[in-house]
Amino acid sequence: MANLIPPRFKVVIDYERCRKCKRCVINCGFGVYSFADRVIPDHKKCVSCQRCVAFCPEEAITIIENPNVFRPNSYWTMEDRINIMKQASSSGMLLTGMGNDRPYKNYFDHLLIDACQVTNPSIDPLREPMELTTYLGKKPDAVKVKVENGKVKLDTQIAPQIKLDTPIIFSPMSYGSISLNAHKALARAAKECGILMNTGEGGLHKELYPYKDWIIVQVASGRFGVNQEYLDHSAVVEIKIGQGAKPGIGGHLPGEKVNREVSETRMIPEGTDALSPAPHHDIYSIEDLAQLIYALKEATHYEKPVSVKIAAVHNVAAIASGIARAGADIIYIDGFRGGTGAAPTVIRDHIGIPIELAIAAVDDRLRAEGIRNSVSIVAAGGIRHSGDVAKAIALGADAVAIGTAALIAMGCHVCQMCHTGNCSWGIATQRPELTQRLDPDWAAQQLINLVKSWSLELKEILGALGLNAIESLRGSRERLRGIGLTDTELAILGVKHAGR
Amino acid sequence: MDRTFERIPSGCAISGIMSVTGKRISGEKIIASISLMHDRSNGLGGGFAAYGIYPEFADHYAFHLMYQSERGRTLTEEFLNKHFIIERGEPIPTRPVATITDPPLLWRYFLKVPEERLYKNHEPMDERDYVVEKVMYINDNIPDSYVASSGKNMGAFKGVGYPEDIGRFFRLEEYEGYLWTAHGRFPTNTPGWWGGAHPFTLLDWSVVHNGEISSYGINKRYLEMFGYKCTLMTDTEVVAYAVDLLHRRHDLPLEIVAKVLAAPFWKDIEKMEEEDRKLYTALRQVYGSALLNGPFSIIVANSKVMMGLNDRIKLRPMVWGRRGDFYYMASEESAIYEIEPALDEVHVSKGGEPVIVRLKEGE
Ligand code: SF4
Ligand code: SF4
């Protein structure tokens, strides 16, 4: 049966420039190119990952959107029609990689940050100290002190805290969904930047053990790789309940990606599918969650904060309140723009809510209940630049996590084909000829540069606000204004409209 | 009172005088000191806090009320009658001053708390918590009424005008106190209103402030978690409540409170010896939302203490000096010399380093 699906992209080759070096043939992980007497692209296979474009020495390749795919229709989008055709020919569920790319209202872009003028001078971050240090963990409501021989001493035992030099961490991305080289790069960069990387649910490769002080290890429903050694090699232990790209959906790593090393790290047989169900089969209530939190605290001698990761969903504020009361030290909330290695397209695109609304609702609820100090909030899901970081923090997050942005720093071009395992950039793949393309040293440096530049920009933003410590921005909604938002949206975000 | 204004950040001048032996002096000196800094205000706000002025009612809470209408007064008096024993209620004496127009009704009450009321959900309740709760209630819920001060043997006198005119309006030369603070105000983006003038008070805390607190948004949200209601649209309000929370309720010494409000930098904490490092790290971890960021110099007082404090990078001016047992603090050195030309010592206060002057015990 003829394939009804037209090519989405067209690979245009300037044969006048091409010198037939075949680099494009070698570089394409999706097998677009073949070579007869000249390179011949198969347009239907192209995902526009841009690897060939980047590596063609003659700049002979241009990838364009196929101009005459379909008759334009603003209701029946091209995606909708292509998806119907795919399903009509396969009878299966559609899978996709990366985050929700539908044009829902993007609240970050409807929020504007304040700046100082005369009475409250801005601060020059190049000449004045500017503090981004952030501690994640449960804080008591009050500090108790005692005075001994005229000296004031601390008389409160503070729960374990994790220090971040800047309020940014790397989102959970499992070894398996991304390559070991990518994991190494994340770990090295986390150490260098004084922040954290997160193993995701794929276990921790032994080569990452030396980075244990900069690692969040995840305990997901599949319990992949979870044992005492794993827990010991971490700074934070995270229970993964949900994920922004696929709330209420478990994980699935296809058997082809489970090579020997992945199988050892995950503690599953080679070549088997790694299935983690959405529910933890020992958590069917908040009390069960509390038990797991304390089991993990017990196993780590109450020396490490325990985080709980959930997806941003409709009732997220009440859920977060329950999690805080269940004893979590950190709540990690992932909005619906959060990325993924693979998710059912329909889930990714239609389930969950934007992180901006979730942060605001959770922060409000925890404050109304007087328990905001008892838990830190990490916000994730579509953080694109330091402006988003600042806005998320002003809405009430303690820190943000970046996944897609970190991948882009390592070379990802957001072709959204992670689920195929063919990532031409060597990131979301386990094919050895592809993974070797990602040099962990280079990738680590890219990540370090990204975190450093965002941190510099954050300092500039703080300076413009006349602040010299990030904690004065945290939850300071007064310094945000909404633009083009309804009264309800403003009320949920807790911000005034611009001009007020 | 019209509370539709937005928050009012301000420029301003501050001044304070304290006798550590409790010698009481009339309000003349503080008026002279603050009026020297006339140009630091713009006529949209001035005020004074005076301690030791009501010795005959030293054990009573002295409530200074501002009413925008007779109805406000009726409602508030009903409320006070229900929750307190009113020993005396009377208009605050004023004199007409040409530049002071449209004052609200100004009343004061000397109150005691009926003991049988000091229970909440059948639990005994701290008397001061009770008073705070009532002050918050009036400010938040009773229309046209605002509590200007609520401490014992002290009072706040404030309004819209230049401070020297406000001082004459309230006839401050007729009062005697051992601790005086004053404020001249330069609000920049809204008209002043009587309740929004400094000092800001709660119980016997009073705060005068020169600067703008750029962390106001989070300070406010933080304090709200502890039941404080920031209803007065002015950033200074949060200072009074933060001090009350940290010192009275969380029992932190005033020196430590200052280190929360103007916290040492992390780089300096790292250099501290182990024990201090632990303490200061914990303070920043727990009280990050109470850090006062932005430019400020403040004088915080209660019946026993006067504390001057600058923001940690010293963006606003503050000088302090001493002559015998009198201590002086002001935005400008000249404002001290104006009233005490022969100082024993004079210093520029450092960013983030509190200057704390205490009443000597037994005096
Ligand atoms: S990489 Fe460029 S120059 Fe080389 S074969 Fe492909 S199109 Fe031609
Ligand atoms: S990680 Fe690779 S496959 Fe996934 S979106 Fe990026 S470039 Fe494409």
Tab-separated table of N, CA, C and O in Angstrom, chain A residues 119-121 123 128-129 131 133 135 139-143 145 147 151-154 158 161 163 363-364 366-367 370-373 395 465-469 471-472 474-479 496 500, chain B residues 6-7 9-10 188 212 214-218 221-222 225-226 250-253 256 264-267 270 273 275-276 278-279 281-289 291 293-295 312-313 315-316:
chain	number	residue	atom	x	y	z
A	119	THR	N	14.490	56.143	42.893
A	119	THR	CA	14.507	56.018	44.359
A	119	THR	C	15.155	54.732	44.806
A	119	THR	O	15.717	54.646	45.878
A	120	ASN	N	15.032	53.726	43.977
A	120	ASN	CA	15.618	52.443	44.305
A	120	ASN	C	16.637	52.142	43.212
A	120	ASN	O	16.270	51.706	42.138
A	121	PRO	N	17.890	52.414	43.478
A	121	PRO	CA	18.862	52.303	42.392
A	121	PRO	C	19.115	50.854	42.005
A	121	PRO	O	19.031	49.958	42.846
A	123	ILE	N	21.659	47.830	40.848
A	123	ILE	CA	22.974	47.475	41.384
A	123	ILE	C	23.822	46.923	40.245
A	123	ILE	O	23.322	46.140	39.431
A	128	GLU	N	29.474	44.937	42.393
A	128	GLU	CA	28.924	44.628	43.718
A	128	GLU	C	28.685	43.126	43.808
A	128	GLU	O	28.422	42.480	42.799
A	129	PRO	N	28.734	42.598	45.021
A	129	PRO	CA	28.437	41.170	45.164
A	129	PRO	C	26.997	40.873	44.772
A	129	PRO	O	26.100	41.690	45.002
A	131	GLU	N	24.403	37.508	44.792
A	131	GLU	CA	24.383	36.146	45.335
A	131	GLU	C	23.293	35.273	44.723
A	131	GLU	O	22.113	35.620	44.780
A	133	THR	N	23.478	31.818	45.443
A	133	THR	CA	23.507	30.573	46.236
A	133	THR	C	22.108	30.219	46.734
A	133	THR	O	21.385	31.066	47.253
A	135	TYR	N	19.858	27.007	48.691
A	135	TYR	CA	19.872	25.732	49.411
A	135	TYR	C	18.525	25.047	49.237
A	135	TYR	O	17.483	25.646	49.515
A	139	LYS	N	13.232	23.538	55.630
A	139	LYS	CA	13.720	24.486	56.626
A	139	LYS	C	12.717	24.577	57.768
A	139	LYS	O	11.505	24.497	57.532
A	140	PRO	N	13.195	24.774	58.974
A	140	PRO	CA	12.241	24.983	60.070
A	140	PRO	C	11.608	26.374	59.959
A	140	PRO	O	12.072	27.200	59.181
A	141	ASP	N	10.562	26.629	60.718
A	141	ASP	CA	9.932	27.954	60.687
A	141	ASP	C	10.809	28.999	61.360
A	141	ASP	O	10.777	30.163	60.997
A	142	ALA	N	11.552	28.564	62.373
A	142	ALA	CA	12.342	29.529	63.131
A	142	ALA	C	13.683	28.923	63.480
A	142	ALA	O	13.814	27.710	63.579
A	143	VAL	N	14.665	29.799	63.639
A	143	VAL	CA	15.978	29.358	64.118
A	143	VAL	C	16.025	29.619	65.621
A	143	VAL	O	15.659	30.699	66.069
A	145	VAL	N	18.369	30.022	68.951
A	145	VAL	CA	19.766	30.255	69.316
A	145	VAL	C	19.890	30.223	70.836
A	145	VAL	O	18.901	30.361	71.556
A	147	VAL	N	22.615	31.675	74.036
A	147	VAL	CA	23.757	32.553	74.276
A	147	VAL	C	24.637	31.905	75.341
A	147	VAL	O	24.170	31.612	76.437
A	151	LYS	N	28.250	34.608	73.639
A	151	LYS	CA	28.313	34.291	72.219
A	151	LYS	C	27.020	33.612	71.782
A	151	LYS	O	26.515	32.724	72.465
A	152	VAL	N	26.509	34.067	70.652
A	152	VAL	CA	25.258	33.485	70.160
A	152	VAL	C	25.580	32.220	69.382
A	152	VAL	O	26.419	32.236	68.487
A	153	LYS	N	24.913	31.110	69.764
A	153	LYS	CA	25.169	29.842	69.074
A	153	LYS	C	23.878	29.256	68.531
A	153	LYS	O	22.809	29.453	69.110
A	154	LEU	N	24.047	28.498	67.470
A	154	LEU	CA	22.891	27.857	66.842
A	154	LEU	C	22.363	26.744	67.747
A	154	LEU	O	23.129	25.947	68.276
A	158	ILE	N	19.241	21.746	61.634
A	158	ILE	CA	18.588	21.979	60.346
A	158	ILE	C	18.627	20.683	59.535
A	158	ILE	O	19.647	19.994	59.510
A	161	GLN	N	20.559	19.914	53.767
A	161	GLN	CA	20.355	20.908	52.708
A	161	GLN	C	21.366	20.653	51.603
A	161	GLN	O	22.488	20.244	51.868
A	163	LYS	N	23.451	22.540	48.630
A	163	LYS	CA	23.833	23.873	48.183
A	163	LYS	C	23.966	23.901	46.664
A	163	LYS	O	24.635	23.054	46.075
A	363	ASP	N	2.900	27.486	45.290
A	363	ASP	CA	3.502	28.423	46.246
A	363	ASP	C	2.415	29.087	47.102
A	363	ASP	O	2.532	29.198	48.322
A	364	ASP	N	1.320	29.490	46.455
A	364	ASP	CA	0.208	30.109	47.198
A	364	ASP	C	-0.366	29.152	48.234
A	364	ASP	O	-0.604	29.521	49.381
A	366	LEU	N	0.958	26.457	49.631
A	366	LEU	CA	1.867	26.138	50.740
A	366	LEU	C	1.963	27.321	51.707
A	366	LEU	O	2.066	27.146	52.920
A	367	ARG	N	1.913	28.523	51.164
A	367	ARG	CA	1.930	29.704	52.041
A	367	ARG	C	0.650	29.812	52.845
A	367	ARG	O	0.670	30.099	54.040
A	370	GLY	N	0.864	27.783	55.594
A	370	GLY	CA	1.984	28.072	56.497
A	370	GLY	C	3.091	27.038	56.452
A	370	GLY	O	3.866	26.911	57.394
A	371	ILE	N	3.203	26.285	55.342
A	371	ILE	CA	4.228	25.236	55.287
A	371	ILE	C	5.214	25.451	54.139
A	371	ILE	O	5.908	24.543	53.735
A	372	ARG	N	5.277	26.670	53.624
A	372	ARG	CA	6.165	26.912	52.490
A	372	ARG	C	7.623	26.629	52.852
A	372	ARG	O	8.403	26.157	52.033
A	373	ASN	N	7.997	26.942	54.111
A	373	ASN	CA	9.389	26.726	54.519
A	373	ASN	C	9.752	25.255	54.607
A	373	ASN	O	10.916	24.899	54.580
A	395	LEU	N	7.833	33.741	40.646
A	395	LEU	CA	6.519	33.152	40.902
A	395	LEU	C	6.528	32.273	42.149
A	395	LEU	O	5.475	32.005	42.730
A	465	LEU	N	16.820	44.809	39.252
A	465	LEU	CA	15.744	44.849	40.233
A	465	LEU	C	16.191	45.484	41.549
A	465	LEU	O	15.407	45.579	42.493
A	466	GLY	N	17.472	45.850	41.623
A	466	GLY	CA	17.979	46.419	42.871
A	466	GLY	C	18.099	45.377	43.970
A	466	GLY	O	17.994	45.687	45.150
A	467	LEU	N	18.322	44.141	43.574
A	467	LEU	CA	18.455	43.053	44.552
A	467	LEU	C	19.872	42.508	44.464
A	467	LEU	O	20.468	42.511	43.395
A	468	ASN	N	20.398	42.028	45.588
A	468	ASN	CA	21.699	41.383	45.493
A	468	ASN	C	21.703	39.977	46.067
A	468	ASN	O	22.756	39.406	46.311
A	469	ALA	N	20.531	39.417	46.270
A	469	ALA	CA	20.456	38.013	46.688
A	469	ALA	C	19.230	37.398	46.040
A	469	ALA	O	18.159	38.004	46.021
A	471	GLU	N	17.337	35.141	46.995
A	471	GLU	CA	16.186	34.858	47.856
A	471	GLU	C	15.208	36.029	47.936
A	471	GLU	O	14.065	35.851	48.320
A	472	SER	N	15.675	37.226	47.576
A	472	SER	CA	14.756	38.362	47.583
A	472	SER	C	13.869	38.369	46.345
A	472	SER	O	12.892	39.103	46.275
A	474	ARG	N	12.794	35.305	45.110
A	474	ARG	CA	11.997	34.081	45.225
A	474	ARG	C	10.610	34.370	45.798
A	474	ARG	O	10.460	34.834	46.919
A	475	GLY	N	9.596	34.161	44.979
A	475	GLY	CA	8.227	34.385	45.440
A	475	GLY	C	7.823	35.846	45.431
A	475	GLY	O	6.751	36.208	45.904
A	476	SER	N	8.673	36.718	44.884
A	476	SER	CA	8.365	38.146	44.900
A	476	SER	C	7.541	38.516	43.666
A	476	SER	O	8.019	39.155	42.737
A	477	ARG	N	6.293	38.136	43.688
A	477	ARG	CA	5.413	38.356	42.532
A	477	ARG	C	5.228	39.841	42.230
A	477	ARG	O	4.896	40.220	41.118
A	478	GLU	N	5.424	40.652	43.276
A	478	GLU	CA	5.302	42.104	43.127
A	478	GLU	C	6.217	42.627	42.013
A	478	GLU	O	5.941	43.641	41.405
A	479	ARG	N	7.306	41.884	41.740
A	479	ARG	CA	8.252	42.351	40.738
A	479	ARG	C	7.922	41.855	39.340
A	479	ARG	O	8.692	42.038	38.407
A	496	LYS	N	0.005	41.609	39.114
A	496	LYS	CA	-0.831	42.695	38.608
A	496	LYS	C	-0.588	42.834	37.110
A	496	LYS	O	0.447	42.413	36.597
A	500	ARG	N	-0.080	48.720	36.295
A	500	ARG	CA	-0.563	48.864	37.674
A	500	ARG	C	0.611	48.845	38.637
A	500	ARG	O	1.526	48.054	38.460
B	6	GLU	N	-1.457	52.291	45.640
B	6	GLU	CA	-0.467	51.226	45.575
B	6	GLU	C	0.591	51.507	46.638
B	6	GLU	O	0.609	52.557	47.267
B	7	ARG	N	1.503	50.581	46.804
B	7	ARG	CA	2.645	50.746	47.703
B	7	ARG	C	3.405	52.039	47.367
B	7	ARG	O	3.510	52.444	46.218
B	9	PRO	N	6.950	53.728	47.620
B	9	PRO	CA	8.362	53.783	47.970
B	9	PRO	C	8.789	55.220	48.206
B	9	PRO	O	8.154	56.149	47.697
B	10	SER	N	9.848	55.408	48.975
B	10	SER	CA	10.138	56.785	49.331
B	10	SER	C	11.620	57.087	49.493
B	10	SER	O	12.442	56.189	49.612
B	188	THR	N	7.581	59.098	45.988
B	188	THR	CA	7.865	59.470	44.606
B	188	THR	C	6.780	59.135	43.609
B	188	THR	O	6.793	59.625	42.508
B	212	GLU	N	14.092	52.332	49.958
B	212	GLU	CA	13.017	51.576	49.342
B	212	GLU	C	13.382	50.106	49.433
B	212	GLU	O	14.485	49.708	49.074
B	214	SER	N	13.385	46.743	48.109
B	214	SER	CA	13.058	46.107	46.827
B	214	SER	C	12.648	44.648	47.008
B	214	SER	O	12.199	44.014	46.076
B	215	SER	N	12.793	44.137	48.212
B	215	SER	CA	12.319	42.776	48.483
B	215	SER	C	10.932	42.801	49.109
B	215	SER	O	10.444	41.773	49.581
B	216	TYR	N	10.297	43.978	49.108
B	216	TYR	CA	8.989	44.118	49.761
B	216	TYR	C	8.024	42.990	49.413
B	216	TYR	O	7.360	42.422	50.281
B	217	GLY	N	7.966	42.648	48.131
B	217	GLY	CA	6.997	41.645	47.680
B	217	GLY	C	7.129	40.336	48.434
B	217	GLY	O	6.143	39.784	48.925
B	218	ILE	N	8.360	39.853	48.569
B	218	ILE	CA	8.517	38.557	49.239
B	218	ILE	C	8.502	38.739	50.753
B	218	ILE	O	7.996	37.877	51.475
B	221	ARG	N	4.873	38.618	51.597
B	221	ARG	CA	4.276	37.285	51.501
B	221	ARG	C	4.781	36.379	52.613
B	221	ARG	O	4.072	35.516	53.107
B	222	TYR	N	6.032	36.583	52.996
B	222	TYR	CA	6.602	35.779	54.078
B	222	TYR	C	5.893	36.085	55.398
B	222	TYR	O	5.459	35.192	56.118
B	225	MET	N	2.482	34.660	56.148
B	225	MET	CA	2.399	33.274	56.635
B	225	MET	C	2.316	33.227	58.159
B	225	MET	O	1.875	32.247	58.735
B	226	PHE	N	2.795	34.289	58.805
B	226	PHE	CA	2.782	34.312	60.262
B	226	PHE	C	1.651	35.197	60.801
B	226	PHE	O	1.669	35.605	61.948
B	250	HIS	N	10.222	34.824	67.715
B	250	HIS	CA	11.232	33.782	67.527
B	250	HIS	C	12.406	33.938	68.486
B	250	HIS	O	13.360	33.158	68.449
B	251	ASP	N	12.334	34.970	69.318
B	251	ASP	CA	13.267	35.073	70.423
B	251	ASP	C	14.726	35.240	69.982
B	251	ASP	O	15.639	34.765	70.655
B	252	LEU	N	14.961	35.861	68.863
B	252	LEU	CA	16.334	36.092	68.425
B	252	LEU	C	16.825	37.417	69.010
B	252	LEU	O	16.087	38.407	69.012
B	253	PRO	N	18.061	37.438	69.491
B	253	PRO	CA	18.593	38.714	69.984
B	253	PRO	C	18.590	39.754	68.857
B	253	PRO	O	18.702	39.401	67.678
B	256	ILE	N	21.129	39.601	66.211
B	256	ILE	CA	20.915	38.541	65.231
B	256	ILE	C	19.786	38.946	64.274
B	256	ILE	O	19.854	38.681	63.080
B	264	PRO	N	24.873	38.903	56.301
B	264	PRO	CA	26.228	38.898	55.750
B	264	PRO	C	26.255	38.148	54.417
B	264	PRO	O	25.446	37.239	54.205
B	265	PHE	N	27.167	38.528	53.560
B	265	PHE	CA	27.285	37.845	52.267
B	265	PHE	C	27.808	36.429	52.468
B	265	PHE	O	28.555	36.168	53.406
B	266	TRP	N	27.453	35.542	51.561
B	266	TRP	CA	27.916	34.153	51.645
B	266	TRP	C	29.438	34.090	51.682
B	266	TRP	O	30.025	33.288	52.387
B	267	LYS	N	30.074	34.964	50.924
B	267	LYS	CA	31.542	34.914	50.885
B	267	LYS	C	32.124	35.255	52.258
B	267	LYS	O	33.180	34.764	52.615
B	270	GLU	N	31.459	32.212	54.616
B	270	GLU	CA	32.425	31.134	54.388
B	270	GLU	C	33.731	31.351	55.151
B	270	GLU	O	34.404	30.393	55.511
B	273	GLU	N	34.491	31.362	61.450
B	273	GLU	CA	34.859	30.103	62.098
B	273	GLU	C	33.620	29.226	62.181
B	273	GLU	O	32.480	29.705	62.198
B	275	GLU	N	31.573	27.598	64.093
B	275	GLU	CA	30.318	27.762	64.822
B	275	GLU	C	29.476	28.913	64.271
B	275	GLU	O	28.268	28.791	64.079
B	276	ASP	N	30.149	30.024	63.986
B	276	ASP	CA	29.443	31.168	63.410
B	276	ASP	C	28.936	30.834	62.019
B	276	ASP	O	27.847	31.243	61.621
B	278	LYS	N	27.988	28.025	60.875
B	278	LYS	CA	26.763	27.230	60.990
B	278	LYS	C	25.562	28.113	61.305
B	278	LYS	O	24.496	27.978	60.715
B	279	LEU	N	25.770	29.007	62.250
B	279	LEU	CA	24.670	29.887	62.669
B	279	LEU	C	24.207	30.770	61.515
B	279	LEU	O	23.015	30.830	61.202
B	281	THR	N	24.753	30.471	58.334
B	281	THR	CA	24.197	29.702	57.216
B	281	THR	C	22.751	29.356	57.508
B	281	THR	O	21.867	29.540	56.664
B	282	ALA	N	22.498	28.880	58.721
B	282	ALA	CA	21.127	28.523	59.094
B	282	ALA	C	20.208	29.740	59.011
B	282	ALA	O	19.076	29.651	58.517
B	283	LEU	N	20.704	30.887	59.463
B	283	LEU	CA	19.862	32.095	59.429
B	283	LEU	C	19.463	32.435	57.996
B	283	LEU	O	18.310	32.773	57.721
B	284	ARG	N	20.435	32.325	57.090
B	284	ARG	CA	20.100	32.677	55.702
B	284	ARG	C	19.206	31.625	55.073
B	284	ARG	O	18.324	31.946	54.277
B	285	GLN	N	19.464	30.360	55.417
B	285	GLN	CA	18.631	29.296	54.846
B	285	GLN	C	17.180	29.467	55.280
B	285	GLN	O	16.257	29.341	54.485
B	286	VAL	N	17.003	29.741	56.546
B	286	VAL	CA	15.637	29.755	57.100
B	286	VAL	C	14.943	31.101	56.862
B	286	VAL	O	13.746	31.147	56.599
B	287	TYR	N	15.709	32.167	56.969
B	287	TYR	CA	15.073	33.489	56.916
B	287	TYR	C	15.379	34.264	55.635
B	287	TYR	O	15.298	35.496	55.624
B	288	GLY	N	15.712	33.561	54.568
B	288	GLY	CA	16.010	34.245	53.312
B	288	GLY	C	14.906	35.200	52.881
B	288	GLY	O	15.164	36.280	52.351
B	289	SER	N	13.676	34.827	53.141
B	289	SER	CA	12.548	35.662	52.707
B	289	SER	C	12.374	36.899	53.575
B	289	SER	O	11.569	37.765	53.252
B	291	LEU	N	15.088	38.732	54.447
B	291	LEU	CA	16.178	39.644	54.091
B	291	LEU	C	15.579	40.912	53.488
B	291	LEU	O	14.718	40.837	52.617
B	293	ASN	N	16.123	43.683	51.113
B	293	ASN	CA	17.034	43.999	50.025
B	293	ASN	C	16.724	45.392	49.501
B	293	ASN	O	15.641	45.909	49.705
B	294	GLY	N	17.692	45.986	48.840
B	294	GLY	CA	17.488	47.336	48.322
B	294	GLY	C	18.072	48.352	49.282
B	294	GLY	O	18.627	48.005	50.325
B	295	PRO	N	17.972	49.633	48.903
B	295	PRO	CA	18.608	50.670	49.711
B	295	PRO	C	17.793	51.007	50.950
B	295	PRO	O	16.606	51.283	50.855
B	312	ARG	N	23.098	46.158	53.397
B	312	ARG	CA	24.437	45.579	53.499
B	312	ARG	C	25.443	46.138	52.514
B	312	ARG	O	26.639	45.893	52.649
B	313	ILE	N	24.985	46.866	51.489
B	313	ILE	CA	26.004	47.527	50.662
B	313	ILE	C	25.956	49.047	50.828
B	313	ILE	O	26.538	49.778	50.053
B	315	LEU	N	23.642	51.669	50.711
B	315	LEU	CA	23.179	52.540	49.634
B	315	LEU	C	22.529	53.817	50.166
B	315	LEU	O	22.221	54.715	49.396
B	316	ARG	N	22.261	53.877	51.457
B	316	ARG	CA	21.671	55.102	52.016
B	316	ARG	C	22.501	55.611	53.196
B	316	ARG	O	23.181	54.846	53.869
